[in-house]
CSV table of C-alpha atoms and ligand atoms in Angstrom, one decimal:
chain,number,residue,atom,x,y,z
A,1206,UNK,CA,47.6,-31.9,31.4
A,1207,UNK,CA,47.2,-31.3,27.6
A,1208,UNK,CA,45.2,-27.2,28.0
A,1209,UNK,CA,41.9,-27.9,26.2
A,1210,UNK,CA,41.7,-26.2,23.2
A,1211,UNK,CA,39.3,-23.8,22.2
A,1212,UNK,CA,36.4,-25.0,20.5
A,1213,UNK,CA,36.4,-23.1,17.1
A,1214,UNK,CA,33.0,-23.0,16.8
A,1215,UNK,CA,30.3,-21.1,18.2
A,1216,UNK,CA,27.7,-23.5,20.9
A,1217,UNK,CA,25.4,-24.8,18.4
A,1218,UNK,CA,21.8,-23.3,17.7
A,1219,UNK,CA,18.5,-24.6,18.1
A,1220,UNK,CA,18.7,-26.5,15.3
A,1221,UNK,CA,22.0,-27.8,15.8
A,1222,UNK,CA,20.6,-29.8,19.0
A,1223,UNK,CA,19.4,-32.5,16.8
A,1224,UNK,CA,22.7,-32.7,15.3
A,1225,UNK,CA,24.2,-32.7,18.7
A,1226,UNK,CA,21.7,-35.8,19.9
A,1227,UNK,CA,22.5,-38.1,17.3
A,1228,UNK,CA,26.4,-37.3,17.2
A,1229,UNK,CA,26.4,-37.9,20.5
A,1230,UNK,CA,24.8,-41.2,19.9
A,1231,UNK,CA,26.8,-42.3,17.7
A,1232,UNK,CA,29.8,-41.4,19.6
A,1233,UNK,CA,28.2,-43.5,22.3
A,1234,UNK,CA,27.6,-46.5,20.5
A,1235,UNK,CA,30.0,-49.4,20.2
A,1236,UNK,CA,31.9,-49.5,17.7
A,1237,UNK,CA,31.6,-45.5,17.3
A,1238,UNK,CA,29.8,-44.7,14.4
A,1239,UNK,CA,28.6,-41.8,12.6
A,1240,UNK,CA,26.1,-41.0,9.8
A,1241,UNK,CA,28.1,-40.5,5.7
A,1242,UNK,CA,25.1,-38.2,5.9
A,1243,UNK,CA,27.8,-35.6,8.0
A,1244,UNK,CA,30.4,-35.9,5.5
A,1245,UNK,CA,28.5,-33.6,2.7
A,1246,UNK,CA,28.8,-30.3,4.1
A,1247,UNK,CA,29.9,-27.6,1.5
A,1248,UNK,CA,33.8,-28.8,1.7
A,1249,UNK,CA,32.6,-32.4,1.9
A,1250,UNK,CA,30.6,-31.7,-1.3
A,1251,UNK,CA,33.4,-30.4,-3.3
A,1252,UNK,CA,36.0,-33.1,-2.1
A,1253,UNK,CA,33.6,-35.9,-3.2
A,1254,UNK,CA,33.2,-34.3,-6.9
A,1255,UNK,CA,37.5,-34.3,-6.5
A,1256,UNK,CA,36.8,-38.2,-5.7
A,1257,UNK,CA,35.2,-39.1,-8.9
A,1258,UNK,CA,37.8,-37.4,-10.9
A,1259,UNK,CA,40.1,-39.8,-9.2
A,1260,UNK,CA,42.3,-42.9,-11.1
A,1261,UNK,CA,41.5,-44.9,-8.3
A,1262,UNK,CA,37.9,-44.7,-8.1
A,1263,UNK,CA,36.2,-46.4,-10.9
A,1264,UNK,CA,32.6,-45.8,-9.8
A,1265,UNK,CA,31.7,-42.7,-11.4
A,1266,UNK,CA,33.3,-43.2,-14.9
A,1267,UNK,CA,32.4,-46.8,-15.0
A,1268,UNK,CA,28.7,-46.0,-14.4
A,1269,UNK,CA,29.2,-42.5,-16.9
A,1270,UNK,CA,30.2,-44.6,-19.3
A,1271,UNK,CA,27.1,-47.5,-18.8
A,1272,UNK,CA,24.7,-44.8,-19.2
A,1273,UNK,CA,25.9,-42.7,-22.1
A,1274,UNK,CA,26.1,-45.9,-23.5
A,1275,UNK,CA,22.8,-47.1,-23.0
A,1276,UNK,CA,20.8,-43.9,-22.5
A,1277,UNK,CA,18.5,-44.5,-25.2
A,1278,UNK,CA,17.3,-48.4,-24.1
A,1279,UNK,CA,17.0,-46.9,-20.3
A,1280,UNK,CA,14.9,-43.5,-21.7
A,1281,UNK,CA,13.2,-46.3,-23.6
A,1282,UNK,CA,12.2,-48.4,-20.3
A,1283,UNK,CA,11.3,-44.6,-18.5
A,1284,UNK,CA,8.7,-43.6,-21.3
A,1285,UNK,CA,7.2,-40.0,-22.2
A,1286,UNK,CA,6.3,-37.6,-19.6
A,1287,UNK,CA,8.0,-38.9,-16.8
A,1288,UNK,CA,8.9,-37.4,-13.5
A,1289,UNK,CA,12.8,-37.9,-12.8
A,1290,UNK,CA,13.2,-38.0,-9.5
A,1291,UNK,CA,16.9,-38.2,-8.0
A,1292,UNK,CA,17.1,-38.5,-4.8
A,1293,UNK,CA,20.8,-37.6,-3.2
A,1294,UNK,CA,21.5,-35.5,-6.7
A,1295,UNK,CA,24.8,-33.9,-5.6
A,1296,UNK,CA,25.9,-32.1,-9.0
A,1297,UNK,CA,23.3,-34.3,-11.2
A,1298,UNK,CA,26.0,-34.6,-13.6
A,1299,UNK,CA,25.3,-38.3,-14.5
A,1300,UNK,CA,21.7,-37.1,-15.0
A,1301,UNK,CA,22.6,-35.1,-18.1
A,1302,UNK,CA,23.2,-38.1,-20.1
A,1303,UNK,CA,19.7,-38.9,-19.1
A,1304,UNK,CA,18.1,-35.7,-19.8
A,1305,UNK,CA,19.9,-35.8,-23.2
A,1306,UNK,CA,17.3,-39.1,-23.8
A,1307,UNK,CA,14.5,-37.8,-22.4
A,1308,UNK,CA,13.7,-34.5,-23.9
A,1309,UNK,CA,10.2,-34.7,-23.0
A,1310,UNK,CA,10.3,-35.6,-19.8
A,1311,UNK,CA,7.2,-33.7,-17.7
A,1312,UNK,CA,9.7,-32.6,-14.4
A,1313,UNK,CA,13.4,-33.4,-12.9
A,1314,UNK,CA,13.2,-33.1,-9.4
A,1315,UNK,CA,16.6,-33.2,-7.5
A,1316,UNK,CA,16.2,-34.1,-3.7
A,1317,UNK,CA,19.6,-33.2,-2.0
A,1318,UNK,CA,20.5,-32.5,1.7
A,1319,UNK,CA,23.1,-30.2,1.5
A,1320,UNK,CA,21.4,-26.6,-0.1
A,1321,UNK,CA,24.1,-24.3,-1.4
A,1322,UNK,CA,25.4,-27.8,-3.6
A,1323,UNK,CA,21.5,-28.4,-4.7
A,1324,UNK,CA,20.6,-24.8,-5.8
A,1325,UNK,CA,23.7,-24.6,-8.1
A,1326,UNK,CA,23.3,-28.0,-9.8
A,1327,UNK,CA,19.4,-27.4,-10.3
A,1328,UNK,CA,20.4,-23.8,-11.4
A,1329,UNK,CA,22.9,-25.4,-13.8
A,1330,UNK,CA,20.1,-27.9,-15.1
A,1331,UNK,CA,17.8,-25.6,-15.9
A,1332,UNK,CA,20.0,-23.4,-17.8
A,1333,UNK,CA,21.1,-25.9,-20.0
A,1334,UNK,CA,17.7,-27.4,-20.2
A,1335,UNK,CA,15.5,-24.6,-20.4
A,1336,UNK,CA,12.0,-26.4,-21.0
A,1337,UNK,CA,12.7,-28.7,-18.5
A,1338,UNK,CA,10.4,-28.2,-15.3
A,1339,UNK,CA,13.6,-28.6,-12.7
A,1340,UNK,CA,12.0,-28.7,-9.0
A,1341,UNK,CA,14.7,-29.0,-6.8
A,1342,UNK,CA,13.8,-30.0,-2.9
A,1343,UNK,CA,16.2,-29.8,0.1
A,1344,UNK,CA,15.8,-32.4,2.5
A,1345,UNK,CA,16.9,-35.8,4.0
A,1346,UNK,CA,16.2,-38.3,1.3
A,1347,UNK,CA,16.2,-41.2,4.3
A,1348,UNK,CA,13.4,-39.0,5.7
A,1349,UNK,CA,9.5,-38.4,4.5
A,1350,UNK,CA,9.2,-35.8,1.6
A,1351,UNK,CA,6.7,-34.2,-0.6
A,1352,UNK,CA,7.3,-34.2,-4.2
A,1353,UNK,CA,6.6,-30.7,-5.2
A,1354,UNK,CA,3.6,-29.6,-7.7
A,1355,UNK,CA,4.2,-29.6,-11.5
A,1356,UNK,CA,3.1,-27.3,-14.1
A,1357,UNK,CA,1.9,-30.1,-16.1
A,1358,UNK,CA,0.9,-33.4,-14.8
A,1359,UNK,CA,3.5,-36.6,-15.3
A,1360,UNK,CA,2.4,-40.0,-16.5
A,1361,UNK,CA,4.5,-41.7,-14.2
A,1362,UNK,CA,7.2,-40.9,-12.0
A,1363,UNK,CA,10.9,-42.8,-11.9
A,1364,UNK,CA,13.2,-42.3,-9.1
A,1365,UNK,CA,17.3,-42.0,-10.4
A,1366,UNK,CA,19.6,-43.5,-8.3
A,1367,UNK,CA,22.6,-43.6,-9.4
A,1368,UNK,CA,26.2,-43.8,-8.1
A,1369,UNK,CA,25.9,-47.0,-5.4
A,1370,UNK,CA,24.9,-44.7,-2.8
A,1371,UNK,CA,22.1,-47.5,-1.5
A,1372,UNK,CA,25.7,-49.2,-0.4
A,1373,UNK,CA,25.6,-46.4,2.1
A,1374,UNK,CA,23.0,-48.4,3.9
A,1375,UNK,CA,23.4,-51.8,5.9
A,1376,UNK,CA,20.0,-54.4,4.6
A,1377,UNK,CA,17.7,-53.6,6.1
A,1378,UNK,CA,18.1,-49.9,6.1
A,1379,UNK,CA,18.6,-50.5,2.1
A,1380,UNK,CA,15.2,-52.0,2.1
A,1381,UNK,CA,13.4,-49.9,3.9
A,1382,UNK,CA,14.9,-46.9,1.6
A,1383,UNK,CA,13.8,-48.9,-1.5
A,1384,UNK,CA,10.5,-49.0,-0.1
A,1385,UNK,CA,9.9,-45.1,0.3
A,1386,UNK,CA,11.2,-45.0,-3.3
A,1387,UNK,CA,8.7,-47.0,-4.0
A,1388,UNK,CA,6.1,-45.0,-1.9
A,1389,UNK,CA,7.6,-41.8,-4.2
A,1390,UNK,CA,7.0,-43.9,-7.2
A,1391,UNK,CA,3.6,-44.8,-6.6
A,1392,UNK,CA,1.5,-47.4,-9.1
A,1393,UNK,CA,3.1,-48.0,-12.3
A,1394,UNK,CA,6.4,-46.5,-11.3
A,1395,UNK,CA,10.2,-47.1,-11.9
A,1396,UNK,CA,13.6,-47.1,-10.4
A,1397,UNK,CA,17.0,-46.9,-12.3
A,1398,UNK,CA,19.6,-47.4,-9.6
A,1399,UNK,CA,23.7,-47.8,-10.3
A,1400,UNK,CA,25.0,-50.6,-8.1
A,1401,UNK,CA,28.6,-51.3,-7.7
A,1402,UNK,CA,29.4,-54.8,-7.9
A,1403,UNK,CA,31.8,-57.0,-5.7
A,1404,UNK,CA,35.4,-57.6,-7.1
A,1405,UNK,CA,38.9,-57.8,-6.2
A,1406,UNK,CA,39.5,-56.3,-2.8
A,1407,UNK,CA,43.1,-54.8,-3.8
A,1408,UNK,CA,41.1,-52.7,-6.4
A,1409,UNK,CA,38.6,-51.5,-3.5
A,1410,UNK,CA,40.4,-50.8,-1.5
A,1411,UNK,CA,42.6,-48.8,-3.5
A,1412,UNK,CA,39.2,-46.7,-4.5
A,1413,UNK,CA,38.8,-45.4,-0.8
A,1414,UNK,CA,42.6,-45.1,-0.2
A,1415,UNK,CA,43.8,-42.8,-3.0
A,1416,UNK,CA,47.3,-42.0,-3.5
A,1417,UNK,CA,47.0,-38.3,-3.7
A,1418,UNK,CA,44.7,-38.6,0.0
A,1419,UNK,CA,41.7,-36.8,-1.2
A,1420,UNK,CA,39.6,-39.6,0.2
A,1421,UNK,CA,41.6,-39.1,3.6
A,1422,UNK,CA,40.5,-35.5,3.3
A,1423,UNK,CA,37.0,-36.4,2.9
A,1424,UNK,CA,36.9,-38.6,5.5
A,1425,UNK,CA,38.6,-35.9,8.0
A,1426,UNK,CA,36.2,-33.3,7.2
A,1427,UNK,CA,34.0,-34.8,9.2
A,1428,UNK,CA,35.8,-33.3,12.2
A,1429,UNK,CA,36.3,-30.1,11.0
A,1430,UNK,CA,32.8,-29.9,10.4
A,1431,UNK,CA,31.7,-30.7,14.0
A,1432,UNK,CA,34.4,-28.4,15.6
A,1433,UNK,CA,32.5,-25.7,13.1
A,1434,UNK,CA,29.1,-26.6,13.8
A,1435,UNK,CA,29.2,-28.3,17.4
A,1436,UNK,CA,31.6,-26.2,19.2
A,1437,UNK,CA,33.7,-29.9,19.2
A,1438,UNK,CA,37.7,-29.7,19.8
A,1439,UNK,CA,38.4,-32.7,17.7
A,1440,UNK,CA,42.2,-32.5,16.8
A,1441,UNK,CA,42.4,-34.2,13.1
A,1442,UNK,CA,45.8,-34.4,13.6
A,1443,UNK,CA,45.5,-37.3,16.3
A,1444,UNK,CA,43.2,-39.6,13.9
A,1445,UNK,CA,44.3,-41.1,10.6
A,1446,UNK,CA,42.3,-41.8,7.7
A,1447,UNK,CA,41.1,-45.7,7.3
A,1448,UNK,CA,39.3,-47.9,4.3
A,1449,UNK,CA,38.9,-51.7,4.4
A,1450,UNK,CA,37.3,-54.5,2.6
A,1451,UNK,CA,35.2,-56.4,5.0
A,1452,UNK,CA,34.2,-59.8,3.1
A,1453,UNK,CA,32.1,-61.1,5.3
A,1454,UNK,CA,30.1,-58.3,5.2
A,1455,UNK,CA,30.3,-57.5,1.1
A,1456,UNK,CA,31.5,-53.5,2.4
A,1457,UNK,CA,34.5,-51.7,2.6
A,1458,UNK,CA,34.6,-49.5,6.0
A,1459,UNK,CA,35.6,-46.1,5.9
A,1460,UNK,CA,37.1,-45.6,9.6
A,1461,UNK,CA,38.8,-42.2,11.5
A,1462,UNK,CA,41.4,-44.2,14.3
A,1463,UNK,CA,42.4,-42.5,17.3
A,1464,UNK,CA,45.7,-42.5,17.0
A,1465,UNK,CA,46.5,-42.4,21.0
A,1466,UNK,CA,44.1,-42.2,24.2
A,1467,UNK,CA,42.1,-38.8,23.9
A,1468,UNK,CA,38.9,-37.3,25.1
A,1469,UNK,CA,36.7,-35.0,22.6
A,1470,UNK,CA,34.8,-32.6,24.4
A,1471,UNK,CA,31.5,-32.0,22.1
A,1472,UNK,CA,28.8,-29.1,24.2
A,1473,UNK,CA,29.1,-30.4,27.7
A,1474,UNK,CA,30.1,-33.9,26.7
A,1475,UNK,CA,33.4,-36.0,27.5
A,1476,UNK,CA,33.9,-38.6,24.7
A,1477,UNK,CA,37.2,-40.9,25.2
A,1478,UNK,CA,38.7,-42.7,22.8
A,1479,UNK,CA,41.5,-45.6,23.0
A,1480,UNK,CA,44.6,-45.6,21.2
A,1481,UNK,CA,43.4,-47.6,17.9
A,1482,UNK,CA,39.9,-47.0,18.2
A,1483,UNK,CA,37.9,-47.0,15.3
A,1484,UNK,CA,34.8,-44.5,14.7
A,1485,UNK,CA,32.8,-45.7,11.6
A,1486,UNK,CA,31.8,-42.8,9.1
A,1487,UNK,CA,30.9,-44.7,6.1
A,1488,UNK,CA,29.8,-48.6,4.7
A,1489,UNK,CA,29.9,-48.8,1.7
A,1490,UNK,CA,28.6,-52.2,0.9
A,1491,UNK,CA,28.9,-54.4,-3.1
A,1492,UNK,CA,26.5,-56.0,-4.7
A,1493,UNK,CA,26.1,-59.2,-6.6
A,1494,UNK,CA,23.3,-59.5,-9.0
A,1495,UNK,CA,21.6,-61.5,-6.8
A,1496,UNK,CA,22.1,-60.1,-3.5
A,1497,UNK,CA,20.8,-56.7,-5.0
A,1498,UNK,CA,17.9,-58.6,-6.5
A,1499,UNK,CA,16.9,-60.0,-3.2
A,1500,UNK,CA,17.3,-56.8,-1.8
A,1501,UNK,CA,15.0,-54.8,-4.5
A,1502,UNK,CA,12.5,-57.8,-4.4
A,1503,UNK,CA,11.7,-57.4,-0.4
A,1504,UNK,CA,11.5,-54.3,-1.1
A,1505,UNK,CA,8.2,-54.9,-3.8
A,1506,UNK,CA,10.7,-53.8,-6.6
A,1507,UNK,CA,10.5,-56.1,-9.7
A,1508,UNK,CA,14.0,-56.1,-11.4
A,1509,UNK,CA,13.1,-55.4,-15.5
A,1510,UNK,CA,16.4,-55.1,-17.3
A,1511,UNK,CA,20.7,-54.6,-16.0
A,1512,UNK,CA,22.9,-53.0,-18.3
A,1513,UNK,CA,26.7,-54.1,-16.8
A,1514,UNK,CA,30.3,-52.8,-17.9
A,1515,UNK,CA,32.5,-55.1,-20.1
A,1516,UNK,CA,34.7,-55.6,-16.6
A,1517,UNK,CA,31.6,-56.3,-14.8
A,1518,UNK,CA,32.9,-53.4,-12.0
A,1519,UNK,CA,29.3,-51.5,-11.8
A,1520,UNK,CA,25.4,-52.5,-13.4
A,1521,UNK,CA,22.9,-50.2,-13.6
A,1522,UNK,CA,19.0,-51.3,-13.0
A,1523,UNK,CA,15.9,-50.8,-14.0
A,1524,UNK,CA,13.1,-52.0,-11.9
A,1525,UNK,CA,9.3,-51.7,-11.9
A,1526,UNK,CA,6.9,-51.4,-9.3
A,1527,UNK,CA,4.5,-54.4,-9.5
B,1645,AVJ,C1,28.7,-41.5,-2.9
B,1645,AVJ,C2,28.3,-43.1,-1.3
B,1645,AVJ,C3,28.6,-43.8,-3.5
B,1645,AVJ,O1,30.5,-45.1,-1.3
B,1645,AVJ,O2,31.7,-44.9,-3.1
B,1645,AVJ,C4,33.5,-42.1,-2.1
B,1645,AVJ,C5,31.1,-42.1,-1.3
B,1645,AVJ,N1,33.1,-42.5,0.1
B,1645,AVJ,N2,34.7,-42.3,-1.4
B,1645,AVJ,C6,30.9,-44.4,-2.2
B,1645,AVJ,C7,32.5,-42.2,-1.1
B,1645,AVJ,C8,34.5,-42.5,-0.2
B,1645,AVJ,C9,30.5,-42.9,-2.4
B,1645,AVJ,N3,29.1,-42.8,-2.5
């Protein structure tokens, strides 16, 4: 009988419990599945900014290179006095191209869930940008916010979106997000949002399976973090690291397999897992034009103007509230 080991972290706090409810739900659920939301805690932070710098993953300097490209057309489609709201702004680095265009936009208000990452970026912004009202909030970007008050009103307010973190979200989750952008945007307001398109699956899949295994890192974080902050005895060593391209579903799935028969013990629960179980921590779904459009329109987005890469890999879009 393998001796239990000792769960590394202390049993979780008040606030933890909510943590502990929907982990616990997820680890119920069939297939398994957990929130990307869990993967972004300070280590999971840093080893996604590792990702972009990646050769295998194209997003981030496929969509860098759209928008320093285009910045002017899309500060153009923004107008004067704007409020830039971004919500899920990790380090905001893409924004600076923006910014650069916009210089006199009324507010940039960064909406992130993990705090230590969204202080130092909006600490960052400001200093390079120091007229710029920058209003950071911490919160759950899926969840109800307030936008915080601004020294000087905005004429209108345009959410930023950028990096194809909407693929994060099956339909009808991505609708309903789209529509509390919306809701933030109010009358008259806009939405640039960086989609990545569908293509080959060998290239995909060799974006979420990177030769040097900083993806696999990413991705076994995720345990590390719940043994931290659950008091879970997850042994990383028994899972292994899994991304595939799922055409009928337009996704690649980001998967941790049990690599033999195992129980977790998370607080006072017994989870068992099979040898070759999968436990889902991540969708990331790819867009066509039109399956985005149909997408933004249910959500009572109008689509205004798509500036794409010469490869066609990524489009960013700019879309109007009607
Ligand atoms: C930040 C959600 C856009 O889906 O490509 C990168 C996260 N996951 N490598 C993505 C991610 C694995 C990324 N998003």
């Amino acid at each position: 009988m393998r001796r239990r080991p000792t769960p590394v972290g202390s049993r979780p706090g008040a606030a933890d419990w909510l943590l502990v409810e929907q982990v616990l739900a997820g680890l119920r659920a069939t297939p398994k599945r957990l929130s990307p939301a869990y993967l972004y805690d300070r280590r999971g932070s840093q080893l996604f900014e590792a990702i972009c710098e990646l050769p295998e993953y194209y997003l981030t300097r496929t969509e860098t290179g759209i928008l320093a490209q285009f910045a002017d057309e899309m500060a153009a489609c923004i107008g004067e006095r704007a409020l830039l709201l971004e919500p899920g702004s990790g380090s905001s680095r893409k924004t600076r191209l923006l910014l650069d265009a916009l210089p006199d936009l009324a507010a940039y208000v960064p909406v992130d869930i993990s705090r230590s990452h969204l202080l130092a970026a909006a600490r960052a912004v400001q200093a390079a940008y120091p007229r710029l009202e920058v209003l950071p909030v911490c919160a759950d970007f899926t969840q109800r916010y307030t936008l915080p008050a601004l020294r000087r009103p905005s004429a209108r307010v345009v959410v930023f979106f950028p990096g194809s973190t909407l693929g994060n979200f099956d339909a009808p989750e991505a609708v309903r997000l789209l529509e509390r952008m919306r809701h933030n945007a109010g009358e008259g307001g806009g939405l640039l949002v960086g989609i990545d398109l569908a293509k080959d699956p060998a290239i995909l899949e060799r974006a979420y399976n990177d030769h040097a295994g900083v993806t696999a890192a990413f991705n076994m974080n995720l345990l590390v973090r719940l043994n931290r902050e659950l008091a879970a005895d997850f042994d990383p060593g028994s899972f292994r690291h899994e991304a595939v391209w799922v055409p009928a579903e337009s996704r690649i799935e980001m998967h941790l397999v049990s690599l033999r028969a195992q129980t977790v013990h998370l607080v006072d629960a017994r989870v068992q897992f099979a040898a070759g179980e999968r436990l889902v921590t991540e969708h990331c779904h790819k867009y066509t034009a039109e399956s985005f459009a149909t997408q933004a329109r249910a959500a009572g987005w109008t689509p205004r103007r798509a500036w794409t890469d010469t490869q066609g890999y990524f489009s960013v879009q700019y879309l109007e509230t009607v």
